[in-house]
Amino acid sequence: MANKLNLKEHVASKEKKQGYVTQMFETIAPRYDFITVLLSYGMDRGWKRQLIGMLALRGDERVLDLACGTGDITFALGERLGRGEVHGLDITRGMIEISERKRLERGVENVTFHLADIMNMPFEDASFDHITCGYALRNVPDVEGALREIRRVLKPGGKFCSLDFAHPPNRVFRWLYFNYLVVVGSIVGLLLHGDADVYRYIPESLKVYPGQHKVEEMMRNQGFVATGVREFGPGIMAINYGAKAEE
Ligand SMILES: C[S@@+](CC[C@H](N)C(=O)[O-])C[C@H]1O[C@@H](n2cnc3c(N)ncnc32)[C@H](O)[C@@H]1O
């Protein structure tokens, strides 16, 4: 990566972050599925199942999955929505290409993928019953701007659920956790890509990310109601949830 020496500088900058993030996800897209299972010790599937369970789907809704990557959450939603439809959106072309290939191989008809930016989505106001995202808010350049755009395309009463790395409340454990992510991320990045920064991005982006409780506050400021946080383990991962107020 041309800008690999500037990880901290790029992640901390609203202007530079997106270019860095998109380029990095292009690099890891072909190995993304493998690395997600490896880095989460297989727990990622369970967290995503809980995220989907929180929507309490009827089966006929229109759902949007943001930063869909290789489509884990999108396809799982598609299986639950026999009479409904799912739209997966991601800014990285390599991710969307992998998702679309899987869709064709599996013959899935109620899923559509879009190459687009969360910060400026190609959808009408109030066009989705619910919105999900896995590891999205930590990656965008402006969390409040993303929440504003998410609220715009969500129908009144619609739920929004976001899974992401979290800030453990205990300060000592948080320090240990962030440093664990630096060490493991550097080793895996070097082994798989010859570049420690590829997965050192996770702790760097986590330091800049406001964390699950500030995100909840931002959601309330943006007009979400019935907000809450479900944490996993000692606060290593969390799901932020809420709904767009009825008009
Ligand atoms: C860690 S992956 C998550 C993939 C998937 N949601 C999952 O849970 O496995 C993060 C994804 O966010 C996407 N992304 C980052 N910034 C984005 C933006 N502004 N708009 C849309 N997608 C974005 C990246 O391309 C990447 O595929």
PDB file of C-alpha atoms and ligand atoms in Angstrom:
ATOM      1  CA  MET A   1       0.000   0.000   0.000  1.00  0.00           C
ATOM      2  CA  ALA A   2       1.365   3.384  -1.013  1.00  0.00           C
ATOM      3  CA  ASN A   3       0.335   5.041   2.262  1.00  0.00           C
ATOM      4  CA  LYS A   4       1.156   2.224   4.673  1.00  0.00           C
ATOM      5  CA  LEU A   5       3.658   4.331   6.631  1.00  0.00           C
ATOM      6  CA  ASN A   6       0.883   6.762   7.545  1.00  0.00           C
ATOM      7  CA  LEU A   7      -1.615   4.451   9.283  1.00  0.00           C
ATOM      8  CA  LYS A   8      -2.162   6.660  12.362  1.00  0.00           C
ATOM      9  CA  GLU A   9      -2.276   9.878  10.361  1.00  0.00           C
ATOM     10  CA  HIS A  10      -4.851   8.483   7.899  1.00  0.00           C
ATOM     11  CA  VAL A  11      -7.101   6.854  10.486  1.00  0.00           C
ATOM     12  CA  ALA A  12      -7.223  10.046  12.574  1.00  0.00           C
ATOM     13  CA  SER A  13      -8.123  12.279   9.611  1.00  0.00           C
ATOM     14  CA  LYS A  14     -11.746  12.654   8.401  1.00  0.00           C
ATOM     15  CA  GLU A  15     -10.452  13.652   4.956  1.00  0.00           C
ATOM     16  CA  LYS A  16      -7.866  10.893   4.504  1.00  0.00           C
ATOM     17  CA  LYS A  17      -9.490   7.960   6.324  1.00  0.00           C
ATOM     18  CA  GLN A  18     -11.891   6.694   3.645  1.00  0.00           C
ATOM     19  CA  GLY A  19      -9.211   6.441   0.932  1.00  0.00           C
ATOM     20  CA  TYR A  20      -6.991   4.434   3.280  1.00  0.00           C
ATOM     21  CA  VAL A  21      -9.841   2.182   4.444  1.00  0.00           C
ATOM     22  CA  THR A  22     -11.107   1.380   0.948  1.00  0.00           C
ATOM     23  CA  GLN A  23      -7.607   0.560  -0.302  1.00  0.00           C
ATOM     24  CA  MET A  24      -6.980  -1.682   2.721  1.00  0.00           C
ATOM     25  CA  PHE A  25     -10.238  -3.608   2.247  1.00  0.00           C
ATOM     26  CA  GLU A  26      -9.402  -4.094  -1.448  1.00  0.00           C
ATOM     27  CA  THR A  27      -6.172  -5.759  -0.263  1.00  0.00           C
ATOM     28  CA  ILE A  28      -7.805  -8.093   2.251  1.00  0.00           C
ATOM     29  CA  ALA A  29     -11.077  -8.873   0.402  1.00  0.00           C
ATOM     30  CA  PRO A  30      -9.941 -12.264  -1.014  1.00  0.00           C
ATOM     31  CA  ARG A  31      -8.931 -13.494   2.481  1.00  0.00           C
ATOM     32  CA  TYR A  32     -11.607 -11.666   4.467  1.00  0.00           C
ATOM     33  CA  ASP A  33     -13.781 -14.697   5.314  1.00  0.00           C
ATOM     34  CA  PHE A  34     -10.824 -16.730   6.563  1.00  0.00           C
ATOM     35  CA  ILE A  35      -9.326 -13.909   8.611  1.00  0.00           C
ATOM     36  CA  THR A  36     -12.645 -13.021  10.284  1.00  0.00           C
ATOM     37  CA  VAL A  37     -13.048 -16.556  11.620  1.00  0.00           C
ATOM     38  CA  LEU A  38      -9.368 -16.672  12.652  1.00  0.00           C
ATOM     39  CA  LEU A  39      -9.218 -13.325  14.498  1.00  0.00           C
ATOM     40  CA  SER A  40     -12.533 -13.864  16.306  1.00  0.00           C
ATOM     41  CA  TYR A  41     -11.762 -17.522  17.203  1.00  0.00           C
ATOM     42  CA  GLY A  42     -14.987 -18.415  15.369  1.00  0.00           C
ATOM     43  CA  MET A  43     -17.165 -16.229  17.634  1.00  0.00           C
ATOM     44  CA  ASP A  44     -18.082 -13.777  14.868  1.00  0.00           C
ATOM     45  CA  ARG A  45     -20.885 -16.078  13.591  1.00  0.00           C
ATOM     46  CA  GLY A  46     -22.621 -16.056  16.987  1.00  0.00           C
ATOM     47  CA  TRP A  47     -22.398 -12.254  17.325  1.00  0.00           C
ATOM     48  CA  LYS A  48     -23.898 -11.848  13.852  1.00  0.00           C
ATOM     49  CA  ARG A  49     -26.701 -14.312  14.713  1.00  0.00           C
ATOM     50  CA  GLN A  50     -27.561 -12.219  17.759  1.00  0.00           C
ATOM     51  CA  LEU A  51     -27.548  -9.048  15.664  1.00  0.00           C
ATOM     52  CA  ILE A  52     -30.059 -10.551  13.219  1.00  0.00           C
ATOM     53  CA  GLY A  53     -32.154 -12.003  16.062  1.00  0.00           C
ATOM     54  CA  MET A  54     -32.580  -8.495  17.508  1.00  0.00           C
ATOM     55  CA  LEU A  55     -34.591  -7.456  14.439  1.00  0.00           C
ATOM     56  CA  ALA A  56     -37.337 -10.009  15.278  1.00  0.00           C
ATOM     57  CA  LEU A  57     -38.124 -10.325  11.572  1.00  0.00           C
ATOM     58  CA  ARG A  58     -41.578 -11.259  10.271  1.00  0.00           C
ATOM     59  CA  GLY A  59     -40.148 -12.390   6.925  1.00  0.00           C
ATOM     60  CA  ASP A  60     -41.597  -9.835   4.530  1.00  0.00           C
ATOM     61  CA  GLU A  61     -39.454  -6.789   5.285  1.00  0.00           C
ATOM     62  CA  ARG A  62     -37.035  -4.774   3.138  1.00  0.00           C
ATOM     63  CA  VAL A  63     -33.702  -4.724   4.997  1.00  0.00           C
ATOM     64  CA  LEU A  64     -30.417  -2.917   4.273  1.00  0.00           C
ATOM     65  CA  ASP A  65     -27.066  -4.386   5.386  1.00  0.00           C
ATOM     66  CA  LEU A  66     -24.358  -1.723   5.422  1.00  0.00           C
ATOM     67  CA  ALA A  67     -20.653  -2.350   4.815  1.00  0.00           C
ATOM     68  CA  CYS A  68     -21.751  -5.842   3.819  1.00  0.00           C
ATOM     69  CA  GLY A  69     -18.238  -6.989   2.867  1.00  0.00           C
ATOM     70  CA  THR A  70     -18.413 -10.561   1.585  1.00  0.00           C
ATOM     71  CA  GLY A  71     -22.093 -10.800   2.544  1.00  0.00           C
ATOM     72  CA  ASP A  72     -22.198 -12.851   5.790  1.00  0.00           C
ATOM     73  CA  ILE A  73     -25.004 -10.830   7.369  1.00  0.00           C
ATOM     74  CA  THR A  74     -26.694 -10.067   4.047  1.00  0.00           C
ATOM     75  CA  PHE A  75     -27.111 -13.735   3.067  1.00  0.00           C
ATOM     76  CA  ALA A  76     -28.189 -14.733   6.584  1.00  0.00           C
ATOM     77  CA  LEU A  77     -30.870 -12.012   6.421  1.00  0.00           C
ATOM     78  CA  GLY A  78     -31.898 -13.268   2.965  1.00  0.00           C
ATOM     79  CA  GLU A  79     -32.535 -16.745   4.420  1.00  0.00           C
ATOM     80  CA  ARG A  80     -34.858 -15.255   7.057  1.00  0.00           C
ATOM     81  CA  LEU A  81     -36.733 -13.077   4.586  1.00  0.00           C
ATOM     82  CA  GLY A  82     -38.688 -15.539   2.458  1.00  0.00           C
ATOM     83  CA  ARG A  83     -41.142 -12.890   1.262  1.00  0.00           C
ATOM     84  CA  GLY A  84     -38.869  -9.909   1.821  1.00  0.00           C
ATOM     85  CA  GLU A  85     -35.686  -8.540   0.284  1.00  0.00           C
ATOM     86  CA  VAL A  86     -32.192  -7.580   1.408  1.00  0.00           C
ATOM     87  CA  HIS A  87     -29.827  -4.970   0.017  1.00  0.00           C
ATOM     88  CA  GLY A  88     -26.109  -5.203   0.802  1.00  0.00           C
ATOM     89  CA  LEU A  89     -24.028  -2.035   0.362  1.00  0.00           C
ATOM     90  CA  ASP A  90     -20.255  -1.663   0.416  1.00  0.00           C
ATOM     91  CA  ILE A  91     -17.729   0.880  -0.859  1.00  0.00           C
ATOM     92  CA  THR A  92     -15.037  -1.678  -1.809  1.00  0.00           C
ATOM     93  CA  ARG A  93     -15.363  -3.137  -5.301  1.00  0.00           C
ATOM     94  CA  GLY A  94     -13.484  -6.363  -4.408  1.00  0.00           C
ATOM     95  CA  MET A  95     -15.937  -7.065  -1.562  1.00  0.00           C
ATOM     96  CA  ILE A  96     -18.999  -6.489  -3.746  1.00  0.00           C
ATOM     97  CA  GLU A  97     -17.548  -8.706  -6.485  1.00  0.00           C
ATOM     98  CA  ILE A  98     -17.061 -11.593  -4.025  1.00  0.00           C
ATOM     99  CA  SER A  99     -20.588 -11.134  -2.620  1.00  0.00           C
ATOM    100  CA  GLU A 100     -22.138 -11.038  -6.073  1.00  0.00           C
ATOM    101  CA  ARG A 101     -20.224 -14.188  -7.104  1.00  0.00           C
ATOM    102  CA  LYS A 102     -21.530 -16.003  -3.996  1.00  0.00           C
ATOM    103  CA  ARG A 103     -25.066 -14.806  -4.778  1.00  0.00           C
ATOM    104  CA  LEU A 104     -24.908 -16.253  -8.289  1.00  0.00           C
ATOM    105  CA  GLU A 105     -23.323 -19.535  -7.119  1.00  0.00           C
ATOM    106  CA  ARG A 106     -26.009 -20.000  -4.445  1.00  0.00           C
ATOM    107  CA  GLY A 107     -28.859 -18.907  -6.726  1.00  0.00           C
ATOM    108  CA  VAL A 108     -30.102 -16.345  -4.198  1.00  0.00           C
ATOM    109  CA  GLU A 109     -32.843 -14.117  -5.610  1.00  0.00           C
ATOM    110  CA  ASN A 110     -33.927 -11.842  -2.765  1.00  0.00           C
ATOM    111  CA  VAL A 111     -30.507 -10.212  -2.254  1.00  0.00           C
ATOM    112  CA  THR A 112     -29.108  -7.241  -4.238  1.00  0.00           C
ATOM    113  CA  PHE A 113     -25.642  -5.736  -3.814  1.00  0.00           C
ATOM    114  CA  HIS A 114     -24.719  -2.075  -4.295  1.00  0.00           C
ATOM    115  CA  LEU A 115     -21.277  -0.483  -4.673  1.00  0.00           C
ATOM    116  CA  ALA A 116     -21.849   2.743  -2.710  1.00  0.00           C
ATOM    117  CA  ASP A 117     -20.826   4.887   0.263  1.00  0.00           C
ATOM    118  CA  ILE A 118     -22.697   4.812   3.598  1.00  0.00           C
ATOM    119  CA  MET A 119     -22.092   8.544   3.867  1.00  0.00           C
ATOM    120  CA  ASN A 120     -24.189   9.247   0.773  1.00  0.00           C
ATOM    121  CA  MET A 121     -26.515   6.360  -0.096  1.00  0.00           C
ATOM    122  CA  PRO A 122     -28.353   5.992  -3.412  1.00  0.00           C
ATOM    123  CA  PHE A 123     -31.719   5.375  -1.713  1.00  0.00           C
ATOM    124  CA  GLU A 124     -34.880   7.410  -1.135  1.00  0.00           C
ATOM    125  CA  ASP A 125     -35.761   8.655   2.336  1.00  0.00           C
ATOM    126  CA  ALA A 126     -37.530   6.067   4.544  1.00  0.00           C
ATOM    127  CA  SER A 127     -37.014   3.167   2.136  1.00  0.00           C
ATOM    128  CA  PHE A 128     -35.987   0.332   4.525  1.00  0.00           C
ATOM    129  CA  ASP A 129     -37.846  -1.437   7.353  1.00  0.00           C
ATOM    130  CA  HIS A 130     -34.590  -2.192   9.201  1.00  0.00           C
ATOM    131  CA  ILE A 131     -30.855  -1.552   8.814  1.00  0.00           C
ATOM    132  CA  THR A 132     -27.943  -3.683  10.056  1.00  0.00           C
ATOM    133  CA  CYS A 133     -24.200  -3.302   9.925  1.00  0.00           C
ATOM    134  CA  GLY A 134     -21.229  -5.412  10.974  1.00  0.00           C
ATOM    135  CA  TYR A 135     -17.946  -3.568  11.644  1.00  0.00           C
ATOM    136  CA  ALA A 136     -19.071  -0.474   9.740  1.00  0.00           C
ATOM    137  CA  LEU A 137     -19.263   2.508  12.089  1.00  0.00           C
ATOM    138  CA  ARG A 138     -15.612   2.119  13.155  1.00  0.00           C
ATOM    139  CA  ASN A 139     -14.567   2.383   9.517  1.00  0.00           C
ATOM    140  CA  VAL A 140     -16.431   5.484   8.351  1.00  0.00           C
ATOM    141  CA  PRO A 141     -14.805   8.929   8.484  1.00  0.00           C
ATOM    142  CA  ASP A 142     -17.667  10.527  10.447  1.00  0.00           C
ATOM    143  CA  VAL A 143     -19.889   8.397  12.738  1.00  0.00           C
ATOM    144  CA  GLU A 144     -22.480  11.149  13.310  1.00  0.00           C
ATOM    145  CA  GLY A 145     -22.747  11.805   9.563  1.00  0.00           C
ATOM    146  CA  ALA A 146     -23.237   8.069   8.936  1.00  0.00           C
ATOM    147  CA  LEU A 147     -25.962   7.866  11.613  1.00  0.00           C
ATOM    148  CA  ARG A 148     -27.753  10.849  10.029  1.00  0.00           C
ATOM    149  CA  GLU A 149     -27.699   9.104   6.634  1.00  0.00           C
ATOM    150  CA  ILE A 150     -28.832   5.787   8.184  1.00  0.00           C
ATOM    151  CA  ARG A 151     -31.749   7.525   9.897  1.00  0.00           C
ATOM    152  CA  ARG A 152     -32.688   9.214   6.623  1.00  0.00           C
ATOM    153  CA  VAL A 153     -33.160   5.930   4.694  1.00  0.00           C
ATOM    154  CA  LEU A 154     -34.826   4.099   7.624  1.00  0.00           C
ATOM    155  CA  LYS A 155     -38.637   4.023   7.896  1.00  0.00           C
ATOM    156  CA  PRO A 156     -40.188   5.478  11.063  1.00  0.00           C
ATOM    157  CA  GLY A 157     -40.319   2.667  13.637  1.00  0.00           C
ATOM    158  CA  GLY A 158     -37.534   0.784  11.808  1.00  0.00           C
ATOM    159  CA  LYS A 159     -34.686  -0.761  13.820  1.00  0.00           C
ATOM    160  CA  PHE A 160     -30.974  -0.122  13.392  1.00  0.00           C
ATOM    161  CA  CYS A 161     -28.446  -2.643  14.826  1.00  0.00           C
ATOM    162  CA  SER A 162     -24.681  -2.237  14.577  1.00  0.00           C
ATOM    163  CA  LEU A 163     -22.058  -4.815  15.646  1.00  0.00           C
ATOM    164  CA  ASP A 164     -18.498  -3.623  16.168  1.00  0.00           C
ATOM    165  CA  PHE A 165     -15.353  -3.901  18.256  1.00  0.00           C
ATOM    166  CA  ALA A 166     -15.951  -2.152  21.573  1.00  0.00           C
ATOM    167  CA  HIS A 167     -14.139  -0.241  24.285  1.00  0.00           C
ATOM    168  CA  PRO A 168     -13.905  -2.509  27.376  1.00  0.00           C
ATOM    169  CA  PRO A 169     -15.041  -0.445  30.392  1.00  0.00           C
ATOM    170  CA  ASN A 170     -12.170  -1.633  32.637  1.00  0.00           C
ATOM    171  CA  ARG A 171      -9.146   0.581  31.841  1.00  0.00           C
ATOM    172  CA  VAL A 172      -6.494  -2.044  32.550  1.00  0.00           C
ATOM    173  CA  PHE A 173      -8.292  -4.654  30.499  1.00  0.00           C
ATOM    174  CA  ARG A 174      -8.832  -2.078  27.713  1.00  0.00           C
ATOM    175  CA  TRP A 175      -5.073  -1.386  27.594  1.00  0.00           C
ATOM    176  CA  LEU A 176      -4.338  -5.128  27.463  1.00  0.00           C
ATOM    177  CA  TYR A 177      -6.992  -5.698  24.779  1.00  0.00           C
ATOM    178  CA  PHE A 178      -5.768  -2.885  22.504  1.00  0.00           C
ATOM    179  CA  ASN A 179      -2.166  -4.108  22.814  1.00  0.00           C
ATOM    180  CA  TYR A 180      -3.230  -7.701  22.184  1.00  0.00           C
ATOM    181  CA  LEU A 181      -4.882  -6.488  18.955  1.00  0.00           C
ATOM    182  CA  VAL A 182      -1.681  -4.648  17.952  1.00  0.00           C
ATOM    183  CA  VAL A 183       0.500  -7.737  18.470  1.00  0.00           C
ATOM    184  CA  VAL A 184      -1.839 -10.277  16.866  1.00  0.00           C
ATOM    185  CA  GLY A 185      -2.791  -7.895  14.039  1.00  0.00           C
ATOM    186  CA  SER A 186       0.859  -7.177  13.223  1.00  0.00           C
ATOM    187  CA  ILE A 187       1.794 -10.862  13.144  1.00  0.00           C
ATOM    188  CA  VAL A 188      -1.191 -11.895  10.989  1.00  0.00           C
ATOM    189  CA  GLY A 189      -0.693  -8.902   8.657  1.00  0.00           C
ATOM    190  CA  LEU A 190       2.981  -9.775   8.176  1.00  0.00           C
ATOM    191  CA  LEU A 191       2.280 -13.468   7.622  1.00  0.00           C
ATOM    192  CA  LEU A 192      -0.610 -13.021   5.176  1.00  0.00           C
ATOM    193  CA  HIS A 193       0.230  -9.777   3.401  1.00  0.00           C
ATOM    194  CA  GLY A 194       3.844  -8.946   4.280  1.00  0.00           C
ATOM    195  CA  ASP A 195       2.492  -5.751   5.886  1.00  0.00           C
ATOM    196  CA  ALA A 196       1.876  -5.391   9.654  1.00  0.00           C
ATOM    197  CA  ASP A 197      -0.340  -2.317   9.165  1.00  0.00           C
ATOM    198  CA  VAL A 198      -3.119  -4.228   7.371  1.00  0.00           C
ATOM    199  CA  TYR A 199      -4.543  -5.608  10.646  1.00  0.00           C
ATOM    200  CA  ARG A 200      -2.911  -3.095  12.983  1.00  0.00           C
ATOM    201  CA  TYR A 201      -5.604  -0.909  11.473  1.00  0.00           C
ATOM    202  CA  ILE A 202      -8.128  -2.601  13.832  1.00  0.00           C
ATOM    203  CA  PRO A 203      -6.674  -1.223  17.119  1.00  0.00           C
ATOM    204  CA  GLU A 204      -5.819   2.120  15.520  1.00  0.00           C
ATOM    205  CA  SER A 205      -9.383   2.585  14.241  1.00  0.00           C
ATOM    206  CA  LEU A 206     -10.744   1.384  17.593  1.00  0.00           C
ATOM    207  CA  LYS A 207      -8.792   4.099  19.428  1.00  0.00           C
ATOM    208  CA  VAL A 208     -10.342   6.777  17.201  1.00  0.00           C
ATOM    209  CA  TYR A 209     -13.837   5.185  17.288  1.00  0.00           C
ATOM    210  CA  PRO A 210     -15.988   6.832  19.997  1.00  0.00           C
ATOM    211  CA  GLY A 211     -16.952   3.434  21.485  1.00  0.00           C
ATOM    212  CA  GLN A 212     -20.305   1.769  22.136  1.00  0.00           C
ATOM    213  CA  HIS A 213     -21.582   4.181  24.810  1.00  0.00           C
ATOM    214  CA  LYS A 214     -20.711   7.377  22.934  1.00  0.00           C
ATOM    215  CA  VAL A 215     -22.249   5.840  19.807  1.00  0.00           C
ATOM    216  CA  GLU A 216     -25.448   5.294  21.787  1.00  0.00           C
ATOM    217  CA  GLU A 217     -25.384   8.963  22.818  1.00  0.00           C
ATOM    218  CA  MET A 218     -24.846   9.975  19.173  1.00  0.00           C
ATOM    219  CA  MET A 219     -27.777   7.777  18.120  1.00  0.00           C
ATOM    220  CA  ARG A 220     -30.043   9.539  20.611  1.00  0.00           C
ATOM    221  CA  ASN A 221     -28.780  12.927  19.390  1.00  0.00           C
ATOM    222  CA  GLN A 222     -29.629  11.876  15.836  1.00  0.00           C
ATOM    223  CA  GLY A 223     -33.218  11.032  16.780  1.00  0.00           C
ATOM    224  CA  PHE A 224     -33.031   7.297  17.491  1.00  0.00           C
ATOM    225  CA  VAL A 225     -35.199   6.020  20.355  1.00  0.00           C
ATOM    226  CA  ALA A 226     -35.230   2.810  22.448  1.00  0.00           C
ATOM    227  CA  THR A 227     -31.435   2.742  22.169  1.00  0.00           C
ATOM    228  CA  GLY A 228     -29.217   0.320  24.027  1.00  0.00           C
ATOM    229  CA  VAL A 229     -25.951  -1.605  23.986  1.00  0.00           C
ATOM    230  CA  ARG A 230     -25.411  -5.387  24.229  1.00  0.00           C
ATOM    231  CA  GLU A 231     -21.800  -6.147  25.164  1.00  0.00           C
ATOM    232  CA  PHE A 232     -19.970  -9.437  24.711  1.00  0.00           C
ATOM    233  CA  GLY A 233     -17.397 -10.806  27.128  1.00  0.00           C
ATOM    234  CA  PRO A 234     -15.690  -8.049  29.150  1.00  0.00           C
ATOM    235  CA  GLY A 235     -16.780  -5.449  26.564  1.00  0.00           C
ATOM    236  CA  ILE A 236     -14.628  -6.580  23.640  1.00  0.00           C
ATOM    237  CA  MET A 237     -17.511  -6.433  21.145  1.00  0.00           C
ATOM    238  CA  ALA A 238     -20.874  -4.732  21.266  1.00  0.00           C
ATOM    239  CA  ILE A 239     -24.128  -4.329  19.412  1.00  0.00           C
ATOM    240  CA  ASN A 240     -25.621  -0.837  19.424  1.00  0.00           C
ATOM    241  CA  TYR A 241     -29.341  -0.829  18.745  1.00  0.00           C
ATOM    242  CA  GLY A 242     -32.189   1.637  18.442  1.00  0.00           C
ATOM    243  CA  ALA A 243     -35.150   2.616  16.289  1.00  0.00           C
ATOM    244  CA  LYS A 244     -36.189   5.642  14.284  1.00  0.00           C
ATOM    245  CA  ALA A 245     -38.939   7.448  16.180  1.00  0.00           C
ATOM    246  CA  GLU A 246     -42.464   7.070  14.760  1.00  0.00           C
ATOM    247  CA  GLU A 247     -43.704  10.306  13.167  1.00  0.00           C
TER     248      GLU A 247
HETATM  249  C1  LIG B   1     -14.671  -5.356   8.460  1.00  0.00           C
HETATM  250  S1  LIG B   1     -15.598  -5.315   6.965  1.00  0.00           S
HETATM  251  C2  LIG B   1     -17.179  -5.911   7.483  1.00  0.00           C
HETATM  252  C3  LIG B   1     -17.849  -6.823   6.498  1.00  0.00           C
HETATM  253  C4  LIG B   1     -19.128  -7.478   6.969  1.00  0.00           C
HETATM  254  N1  LIG B   1     -20.114  -6.511   7.388  1.00  0.00           N
HETATM  255  C5  LIG B   1     -18.915  -8.455   8.080  1.00  0.00           C
HETATM  256  O1  LIG B   1     -19.467  -8.245   9.155  1.00  0.00           O
HETATM  257  O2  LIG B   1     -18.183  -9.427   7.914  1.00  0.00           O
HETATM  258  C6  LIG B   1     -15.873  -3.599   6.844  1.00  0.00           C
HETATM  259  C7  LIG B   1     -16.460  -3.192   5.508  1.00  0.00           C
HETATM  260  O3  LIG B   1     -16.783  -1.799   5.561  1.00  0.00           O
HETATM  261  C8  LIG B   1     -16.699  -1.321   4.241  1.00  0.00           C
HETATM  262  N2  LIG B   1     -16.727   0.153   4.279  1.00  0.00           N
HETATM  263  C9  LIG B   1     -15.819   0.975   4.841  1.00  0.00           C
HETATM  264  N3  LIG B   1     -16.193   2.254   4.677  1.00  0.00           N
HETATM  265  C10 LIG B   1     -17.386   2.237   4.015  1.00  0.00           C
HETATM  266  C11 LIG B   1     -18.266   3.248   3.542  1.00  0.00           C
HETATM  267  N4  LIG B   1     -18.011   4.535   3.741  1.00  0.00           N
HETATM  268  N5  LIG B   1     -19.378   2.881   2.888  1.00  0.00           N
HETATM  269  C12 LIG B   1     -19.648   1.553   2.677  1.00  0.00           C
HETATM  270  N6  LIG B   1     -18.838   0.554   3.083  1.00  0.00           N
HETATM  271  C13 LIG B   1     -17.719   0.895   3.758  1.00  0.00           C
HETATM  272  C14 LIG B   1     -15.411  -1.935   3.752  1.00  0.00           C
HETATM  273  O4  LIG B   1     -15.321  -1.915   2.359  1.00  0.00           O
HETATM  274  C15 LIG B   1     -15.517  -3.349   4.328  1.00  0.00           C
HETATM  275  O5  LIG B   1     -16.049  -4.257   3.408  1.00  0.00           O
END
